[in-house]
Amino acid sequence: MRYLRHFSRAGAAGIVALLMFVACALAQPSSVADLAGYQGADRKQLLIDGAKREKELTFYSSIPPDDISALVSAFDRKYGVKVKVWRADSEGFLQRVVREARARRFEVDVVAGSSSALEPLYRENLLQEVKSPYLSGIIPEAIAPHRQWVAVYLSTIVQAYNTELVRQDSLPKTYYDLLRPQWKDKLGIEAEDFDWFAQVVMEMGEAQGLRLFRDIVASNGISVRKGHSLLTNLVAAGEVPLALTAYGFLAEQAKRKGAPLDWFVIPPVIARPTAEGLARNAPHPHAAVLFFDFLISEEGQQILASRQFVTVSRSIETPFSKGPIRLIDSAAILNQARKWQELYQKTIIAPSR
């Protein structure tokens, strides 16, 4: 009888402990939305423990391969979580995410690419806001008004030139200088930079800006190339002496590798946010939120800065820190995308073929 009473007490204590454990487990956030919005003191440890159980996450991105590799390798070393990467241009991963969602196949955890692709994903209700503690360390302009995507770096659009073919003292100071005869058959542009075109034209005044670019194409021509990496390589090779829309980080990387290339800016500096978003139905929610945090943390931003990206960190200086930068308004451009795509086609692309 004494044994049964002891067993009963021990059993009751065990049941109470089990119930407390279950209650505690149930209280922990586990869904994507719960984890993304969780702000408790144990947030980071909760994410790390969950990510180690999940072991991996899937990342769709248009960030250049070598730069993705630097980021995911650092994350894996830090947390022991493998990042499976699928890379395409921003339009490519946008189409894939939407297609998978419509088929009810939720494979991606985090996406990163041009804000022009993240904004449509927000409008399709495929992203989830993350209340990350690291948001306080980045510039306010990097955070979309609806807070469902956040820039991780700014793709500054600069003008790049071949130093063996173009003298520094002859560089144009305004877009009107591109009307000079010296630029005949020497200009190049990226085929899909209609949002840059829209921003520049609106800065000038639409009628005046459109007239100027029509005159530049008519007088001197503009070679159209698809892909910023290709355009940068063609400048280095001398096939395009002056590119109007080179990515600053690609130009600086090429310059540091010894290519006969340098870059400058015709004011104002136009920048396209390269942003990240958490998938609303991320299959590895702990790892996904942890990786989202990592990209905008000081560590992630320092990795990007070391690779000549213009980061969104408040504490990291860039070549553009002291001057005005015009961020492309992805929402506004998306609302008028057809108009500006058609104008870019009619003004730049079609006459240049």
GROMACS .gro file of C-alpha atoms in nm:
model
  353
    1MET     CA    1   0.000   0.000   0.000
    2ARG     CA    2   0.286   0.236   0.093
    3TYR     CA    3   0.446   0.148  -0.242
    4LEU     CA    4   0.126   0.232  -0.430
    5ARG     CA    5   0.095   0.569  -0.252
    6HIS     CA    6   0.461   0.647  -0.339
    7PHE     CA    7   0.403   0.541  -0.698
    8SER     CA    8   0.092   0.751  -0.714
    9ARG     CA    9   0.272   1.060  -0.586
   10ALA     CA   10   0.562   1.003  -0.824
   11GLY     CA   11   0.325   0.943  -1.114
   12ALA     CA   12   0.129   1.257  -1.035
   13ALA     CA   13   0.450   1.460  -1.020
   14GLY     CA   14   0.554   1.318  -1.354
   15ILE     CA   15   0.223   1.401  -1.512
   16VAL     CA   16   0.240   1.757  -1.378
   17ALA     CA   17   0.594   1.795  -1.517
   18LEU     CA   18   0.481   1.656  -1.852
   19LEU     CA   19   0.184   1.890  -1.865
   20MET     CA   20   0.408   2.188  -1.782
   21PHE     CA   21   0.649   2.085  -2.057
   22VAL     CA   22   0.366   2.053  -2.308
   23ALA     CA   23   0.219   2.388  -2.201
   24CYS     CA   24   0.559   2.554  -2.238
   25ALA     CA   25   0.609   2.397  -2.581
   26LEU     CA   26   0.265   2.508  -2.693
   27ALA     CA   27   0.340   2.861  -2.575
   28GLN     CA   28   0.649   2.882  -2.795
   29PRO     CA   29   0.588   3.043  -3.136
   30SER     CA   30   0.620   2.794  -3.420
   31SER     CA   31   0.428   2.920  -3.724
   32VAL     CA   32   0.594   3.154  -3.976
   33ALA     CA   33   0.379   3.448  -3.865
   34ASP     CA   34   0.435   3.380  -3.494
   35LEU     CA   35   0.812   3.348  -3.531
   36ALA     CA   36   0.837   3.650  -3.760
   37GLY     CA   37   0.651   3.863  -3.507
   38TYR     CA   38   0.808   3.723  -3.190
   39GLN     CA   39   1.005   3.979  -2.989
   40GLY     CA   40   1.073   3.793  -2.664
   41ALA     CA   41   1.410   3.803  -2.488
   42ASP     CA   42   1.477   3.444  -2.596
   43ARG     CA   43   1.407   3.519  -2.965
   44LYS     CA   44   1.757   3.450  -3.099
   45GLN     CA   45   1.809   3.128  -2.904
   46LEU     CA   46   1.463   3.010  -3.004
   47LEU     CA   47   1.548   3.066  -3.370
   48ILE     CA   48   1.890   2.900  -3.341
   49ASP     CA   49   1.751   2.591  -3.167
   50GLY     CA   50   1.471   2.558  -3.421
   51ALA     CA   51   1.704   2.616  -3.717
   52LYS     CA   52   1.937   2.340  -3.597
   53ARG     CA   53   1.643   2.102  -3.588
   54GLU     CA   54   1.535   2.208  -3.938
   55LYS     CA   55   1.899   2.180  -4.058
   56GLU     CA   56   1.846   2.377  -4.381
   57LEU     CA   57   1.656   2.646  -4.567
   58THR     CA   58   1.593   2.733  -4.932
   59PHE     CA   59   1.697   3.070  -5.072
   60TYR     CA   60   1.590   3.209  -5.412
   61SER     CA   61   1.800   3.506  -5.519
   62SER     CA   62   1.941   3.718  -5.801
   63ILE     CA   63   2.248   3.826  -5.600
   64PRO     CA   64   2.566   3.737  -5.796
   65PRO     CA   65   2.686   3.379  -5.727
   66ASP     CA   66   3.020   3.464  -5.562
   67ASP     CA   67   2.850   3.711  -5.329
   68ILE     CA   68   2.575   3.463  -5.237
   69SER     CA   69   2.847   3.208  -5.162
   70ALA     CA   70   3.021   3.446  -4.922
   71LEU     CA   71   2.696   3.511  -4.733
   72VAL     CA   72   2.567   3.154  -4.708
   73SER     CA   73   2.910   3.015  -4.616
   74ALA     CA   74   2.936   3.259  -4.326
   75PHE     CA   75   2.584   3.171  -4.211
   76ASP     CA   76   2.654   2.797  -4.229
   77ARG     CA   77   2.979   2.837  -4.031
   78LYS     CA   78   2.801   3.042  -3.766
   79TYR     CA   79   2.490   2.829  -3.719
   80GLY     CA   80   2.556   2.493  -3.885
   81VAL     CA   81   2.250   2.539  -4.110
   82LYS     CA   82   2.280   2.465  -4.484
   83VAL     CA   83   2.139   2.716  -4.730
   84LYS     CA   84   2.012   2.560  -5.053
   85VAL     CA   85   2.036   2.827  -5.323
   86TRP     CA   86   1.841   2.861  -5.646
   87ARG     CA   87   1.961   3.158  -5.848
   88ALA     CA   88   1.794   3.342  -6.133
   89ASP     CA   89   1.738   3.702  -6.231
   90SER     CA   90   1.472   3.884  -6.031
   91GLU     CA   91   1.203   3.824  -6.291
   92GLY     CA   92   1.292   3.454  -6.295
   93PHE     CA   93   1.256   3.394  -5.924
   94LEU     CA   94   0.943   3.612  -5.910
   95GLN     CA   95   0.775   3.388  -6.167
   96ARG     CA   96   0.890   3.072  -5.990
   97VAL     CA   97   0.762   3.180  -5.648
   98VAL     CA   98   0.423   3.279  -5.790
   99ARG     CA   99   0.397   2.959  -5.994
  100GLU     CA  100   0.481   2.740  -5.695
  101ALA     CA  101   0.234   2.925  -5.471
  102ARG     CA  102  -0.049   2.878  -5.721
  103ALA     CA  103   0.032   2.506  -5.730
  104ARG     CA  104   0.031   2.500  -5.347
  105ARG     CA  105   0.399   2.399  -5.348
  106PHE     CA  106   0.575   2.600  -5.082
  107GLU     CA  107   0.948   2.536  -5.120
  108VAL     CA  108   1.117   2.871  -5.073
  109ASP     CA  109   1.201   3.023  -4.734
  110VAL     CA  110   1.367   3.355  -4.816
  111VAL     CA  111   1.393   3.551  -5.143
  112ALA     CA  112   1.633   3.833  -5.228
  113GLY     CA  113   1.656   4.042  -5.541
  114SER     CA  114   1.546   4.366  -5.697
  115SER     CA  115   1.268   4.541  -5.510
  116SER     CA  116   1.087   4.545  -5.843
  117ALA     CA  117   1.035   4.170  -5.789
  118LEU     CA  118   0.972   4.185  -5.413
  119GLU     CA  119   0.692   4.441  -5.449
  120PRO     CA  120   0.478   4.211  -5.670
  121LEU     CA  121   0.532   3.926  -5.422
  122TYR     CA  122   0.397   4.152  -5.148
  123ARG     CA  123   0.094   4.232  -5.363
  124GLU     CA  124   0.037   3.860  -5.419
  125ASN     CA  125   0.029   3.820  -5.037
  126LEU     CA  126   0.329   3.585  -5.048
  127LEU     CA  127   0.556   3.768  -4.801
  128GLN     CA  128   0.552   3.795  -4.422
  129GLU     CA  129   0.664   4.097  -4.220
  130VAL     CA  130   0.955   4.022  -3.984
  131LYS     CA  131   0.983   4.227  -3.664
  132SER     CA  132   1.359   4.189  -3.657
  133PRO     CA  133   1.565   4.365  -3.389
  134TYR     CA  134   1.820   4.440  -3.662
  135LEU     CA  135   1.584   4.681  -3.841
  136SER     CA  136   1.697   4.957  -3.603
  137GLY     CA  137   2.048   4.933  -3.746
  138ILE     CA  138   1.955   5.009  -4.107
  139ILE     CA  139   1.851   5.328  -4.281
  140PRO     CA  140   1.473   5.395  -4.273
  141GLU     CA  141   1.457   5.418  -4.655
  142ALA     CA  142   1.558   5.050  -4.674
  143ILE     CA  143   1.228   4.940  -4.517
  144ALA     CA  144   0.925   4.924  -4.745
  145PRO     CA  145   0.627   5.126  -4.614
  146HIS     CA  146   0.427   4.803  -4.572
  147ARG     CA  147   0.735   4.642  -4.404
  148GLN     CA  148   0.709   4.312  -4.594
  149TRP     CA  149   1.042   4.349  -4.765
  150VAL     CA  150   1.365   4.515  -4.653
  151ALA     CA  151   1.663   4.622  -4.862
  152VAL     CA  152   1.990   4.445  -4.785
  153TYR     CA  153   2.199   4.666  -5.015
  154LEU     CA  154   2.155   4.937  -5.275
  155SER     CA  155   2.246   4.865  -5.635
  156THR     CA  156   2.376   5.208  -5.727
  157ILE     CA  157   2.359   5.268  -6.099
  158VAL     CA  158   2.676   5.441  -6.211
  159GLN     CA  159   2.847   5.524  -6.536
  160ALA     CA  160   3.147   5.301  -6.616
  161TYR     CA  161   3.414   5.365  -6.878
  162ASN     CA  162   3.718   5.200  -7.030
  163THR     CA  163   4.022   5.393  -6.911
  164GLU     CA  164   4.221   5.307  -7.225
  165LEU     CA  165   3.957   5.449  -7.458
  166VAL     CA  166   3.806   5.738  -7.262
  167ARG     CA  167   4.001   6.018  -7.092
  168GLN     CA  168   3.888   6.115  -6.745
  169ASP     CA  169   3.888   6.485  -6.832
  170SER     CA  170   3.644   6.422  -7.118
  171LEU     CA  171   3.375   6.251  -6.908
  172PRO     CA  172   3.024   6.396  -6.930
  173LYS     CA  173   2.904   6.598  -6.632
  174THR     CA  174   2.538   6.599  -6.735
  175TYR     CA  175   2.322   6.386  -6.963
  176TYR     CA  176   2.316   6.676  -7.209
  177ASP     CA  177   2.692   6.626  -7.259
  178LEU     CA  178   2.611   6.290  -7.421
  179LEU     CA  179   2.494   6.483  -7.727
  180ARG     CA  180   2.857   6.566  -7.809
  181PRO     CA  181   2.992   6.402  -8.129
  182GLN     CA  182   3.275   6.237  -7.930
  183TRP     CA  183   3.021   5.983  -7.792
  184LYS     CA  184   2.903   5.855  -8.129
  185ASP     CA  185   2.894   5.472  -8.121
  186LYS     CA  186   3.055   5.464  -7.776
  187LEU     CA  187   2.755   5.439  -7.543
  188GLY     CA  188   2.596   5.128  -7.394
  189ILE     CA  189   2.296   5.057  -7.170
  190GLU     CA  190   2.131   4.756  -7.001
  191ALA     CA  191   1.822   4.625  -7.176
  192GLU     CA  192   1.582   4.621  -6.880
  193ASP     CA  193   1.673   4.936  -6.686
  194PHE     CA  194   1.341   5.105  -6.759
  195ASP     CA  195   1.301   5.201  -6.391
  196TRP     CA  196   1.634   5.388  -6.397
  197PHE     CA  197   1.520   5.557  -6.717
  198ALA     CA  198   1.190   5.656  -6.553
  199GLN     CA  199   1.367   5.803  -6.251
  200VAL     CA  200   1.614   6.006  -6.458
  201VAL     CA  201   1.346   6.133  -6.695
  202MET     CA  202   1.116   6.234  -6.409
  203GLU     CA  203   1.405   6.420  -6.242
  204MET     CA  204   1.449   6.625  -6.560
  205GLY     CA  205   1.079   6.670  -6.629
  206GLU     CA  206   0.914   6.407  -6.844
  207ALA     CA  207   0.880   6.595  -7.173
  208GLN     CA  208   1.230   6.742  -7.155
  209GLY     CA  209   1.389   6.411  -7.048
  210LEU     CA  210   1.224   6.207  -7.321
  211ARG     CA  211   1.327   6.462  -7.584
  212LEU     CA  212   1.688   6.452  -7.463
  213PHE     CA  213   1.719   6.074  -7.480
  214ARG     CA  214   1.557   6.064  -7.823
  215ASP     CA  215   1.816   6.316  -7.940
  216ILE     CA  216   2.105   6.119  -7.786
  217VAL     CA  217   1.997   5.798  -7.961
  218ALA     CA  218   1.941   5.980  -8.291
  219SER     CA  219   2.277   6.160  -8.275
  220ASN     CA  220   2.513   5.904  -8.124
  221GLY     CA  221   2.328   5.574  -8.082
  222ILE     CA  222   2.321   5.353  -7.774
  223SER     CA  223   2.425   4.987  -7.774
  224VAL     CA  224   2.175   4.775  -7.579
  225ARG     CA  225   2.307   4.476  -7.380
  226LYS     CA  226   2.121   4.233  -7.153
  227GLY     CA  227   2.270   4.189  -6.807
  228HIS     CA  228   2.476   4.420  -6.588
  229SER     CA  229   2.759   4.169  -6.555
  230LEU     CA  230   2.785   4.141  -6.934
  231LEU     CA  231   2.775   4.519  -6.974
  232THR     CA  232   3.058   4.563  -6.721
  233ASN     CA  233   3.266   4.296  -6.893
  234LEU     CA  234   3.214   4.467  -7.231
  235VAL     CA  235   3.336   4.797  -7.087
  236ALA     CA  236   3.648   4.624  -6.953
  237ALA     CA  237   3.702   4.460  -7.294
  238GLY     CA  238   3.665   4.793  -7.475
  239GLU     CA  239   3.359   4.691  -7.676
  240VAL     CA  240   3.145   4.947  -7.490
  241PRO     CA  241   3.364   5.247  -7.406
  242LEU     CA  242   3.102   5.411  -7.179
  243ALA     CA  243   2.813   5.230  -7.007
  244LEU     CA  244   2.529   5.446  -6.879
  245THR     CA  245   2.380   5.189  -6.639
  246ALA     CA  246   2.649   4.983  -6.468
  247TYR     CA  247   2.606   4.849  -6.118
  248GLY     CA  248   2.849   5.029  -5.888
  249PHE     CA  249   2.960   4.716  -5.703
  250LEU     CA  250   3.034   4.528  -6.027
  251ALA     CA  251   3.232   4.822  -6.165
  252GLU     CA  252   3.432   4.855  -5.843
  253GLN     CA  253   3.497   4.480  -5.824
  254ALA     CA  254   3.628   4.483  -6.184
  255LYS     CA  255   3.844   4.787  -6.114
  256ARG     CA  256   3.999   4.623  -5.808
  257LYS     CA  257   4.078   4.313  -6.010
  258GLY     CA  258   4.287   4.526  -6.245
  259ALA     CA  259   4.048   4.574  -6.538
  260PRO     CA  260   4.101   4.896  -6.740
  261LEU     CA  261   3.777   5.033  -6.602
  262ASP     CA  262   3.666   5.311  -6.373
  263TRP     CA  263   3.333   5.466  -6.285
  264PHE     CA  264   3.173   5.801  -6.206
  265VAL     CA  265   2.826   5.944  -6.155
  266ILE     CA  266   2.616   6.182  -6.358
  267PRO     CA  267   2.402   6.333  -6.080
  268PRO     CA  268   2.182   6.237  -5.916
  269VAL     CA  269   2.286   5.889  -5.803
  270ILE     CA  270   2.003   5.648  -5.880
  271ALA     CA  271   1.987   5.331  -5.669
  272ARG     CA  272   1.771   5.023  -5.696
  273PRO     CA  273   1.713   4.846  -5.363
  274THR     CA  274   1.810   4.480  -5.358
  275ALA     CA  275   1.574   4.349  -5.095
  276GLU     CA  276   1.490   4.035  -4.900
  277GLY     CA  277   1.154   3.892  -4.803
  278LEU     CA  278   1.041   3.606  -4.582
  279ALA     CA  279   0.807   3.364  -4.759
  280ARG     CA  280   0.465   3.358  -4.591
  281ASN     CA  281   0.460   2.978  -4.612
  282ALA     CA  282   0.829   2.913  -4.545
  283PRO     CA  283   0.879   2.539  -4.481
  284HIS     CA  284   1.176   2.603  -4.247
  285PRO     CA  285   1.046   2.899  -4.044
  286HIS     CA  286   1.313   2.912  -3.770
  287ALA     CA  287   1.602   2.891  -4.016
  288ALA     CA  288   1.427   3.135  -4.251
  289VAL     CA  289   1.380   3.408  -3.990
  290LEU     CA  290   1.735   3.352  -3.861
  291PHE     CA  291   1.875   3.396  -4.214
  292PHE     CA  292   1.655   3.702  -4.274
  293ASP     CA  293   1.807   3.855  -3.959
  294PHE     CA  294   2.160   3.761  -4.064
  295LEU     CA  295   2.144   3.946  -4.396
  296ILE     CA  296   2.065   4.280  -4.229
  297SER     CA  297   2.278   4.221  -3.919
  298GLU     CA  298   2.611   4.400  -3.878
  299GLU     CA  299   2.791   4.078  -3.972
  300GLY     CA  300   2.597   4.030  -4.293
  301GLN     CA  301   2.631   4.396  -4.385
  302GLN     CA  302   3.008   4.388  -4.326
  303ILE     CA  303   3.040   4.092  -4.564
  304LEU     CA  304   2.856   4.291  -4.831
  305ALA     CA  305   3.065   4.604  -4.763
  306SER     CA  306   3.385   4.402  -4.802
  307ARG     CA  307   3.263   4.307  -5.150
  308GLN     CA  308   3.207   4.673  -5.251
  309PHE     CA  309   2.830   4.677  -5.208
  310VAL     CA  310   2.655   4.991  -5.083
  311THR     CA  311   2.503   4.856  -4.765
  312VAL     CA  312   2.194   4.978  -4.582
  313SER     CA  313   2.370   4.981  -4.245
  314ARG     CA  314   2.365   5.308  -4.055
  315SER     CA  315   2.721   5.250  -3.932
  316ILE     CA  316   2.906   5.156  -4.254
  317GLU     CA  317   3.029   5.441  -4.473
  318THR     CA  318   3.011   5.408  -4.850
  319PRO     CA  319   3.135   5.623  -5.142
  320PHE     CA  320   2.781   5.768  -5.150
  321SER     CA  321   2.730   5.831  -4.776
  322LYS     CA  322   2.770   6.209  -4.804
  323GLY     CA  323   2.575   6.270  -5.122
  324PRO     CA  324   2.208   6.242  -5.215
  325ILE     CA  325   2.085   5.910  -5.348
  326ARG     CA  326   1.751   5.874  -5.524
  327LEU     CA  327   1.603   5.534  -5.446
  328ILE     CA  328   1.383   5.395  -5.720
  329ASP     CA  329   1.028   5.386  -5.585
  330SER     CA  330   0.937   5.029  -5.677
  331ALA     CA  331   0.570   5.066  -5.583
  332ALA     CA  332   0.524   5.380  -5.794
  333ILE     CA  333   0.716   5.232  -6.088
  334LEU     CA  334   0.515   4.909  -6.067
  335ASN     CA  335   0.193   5.111  -6.085
  336GLN     CA  336   0.317   5.267  -6.411
  337ALA     CA  337   0.534   4.979  -6.533
  338ARG     CA  338   0.363   4.940  -6.869
  339LYS     CA  339   0.398   5.309  -6.947
  340TRP     CA  340   0.771   5.323  -6.867
  341GLN     CA  341   0.851   4.991  -7.031
  342GLU     CA  342   0.688   5.113  -7.350
  343LEU     CA  343   0.866   5.448  -7.334
  344TYR     CA  344   1.201   5.278  -7.273
  345GLN     CA  345   1.132   5.045  -7.564
  346LYS     CA  346   1.031   5.324  -7.801
  347THR     CA  347   1.297   5.573  -7.691
  348ILE     CA  348   1.603   5.354  -7.637
  349ILE     CA  349   1.564   4.988  -7.736
  350ALA     CA  350   1.383   4.989  -8.071
  351PRO     CA  351   1.581   5.276  -8.233
  352SER     CA  352   1.909   5.116  -8.122
  353ARG     CA  353   1.853   4.784  -8.301
   0.00000   0.00000   0.00000
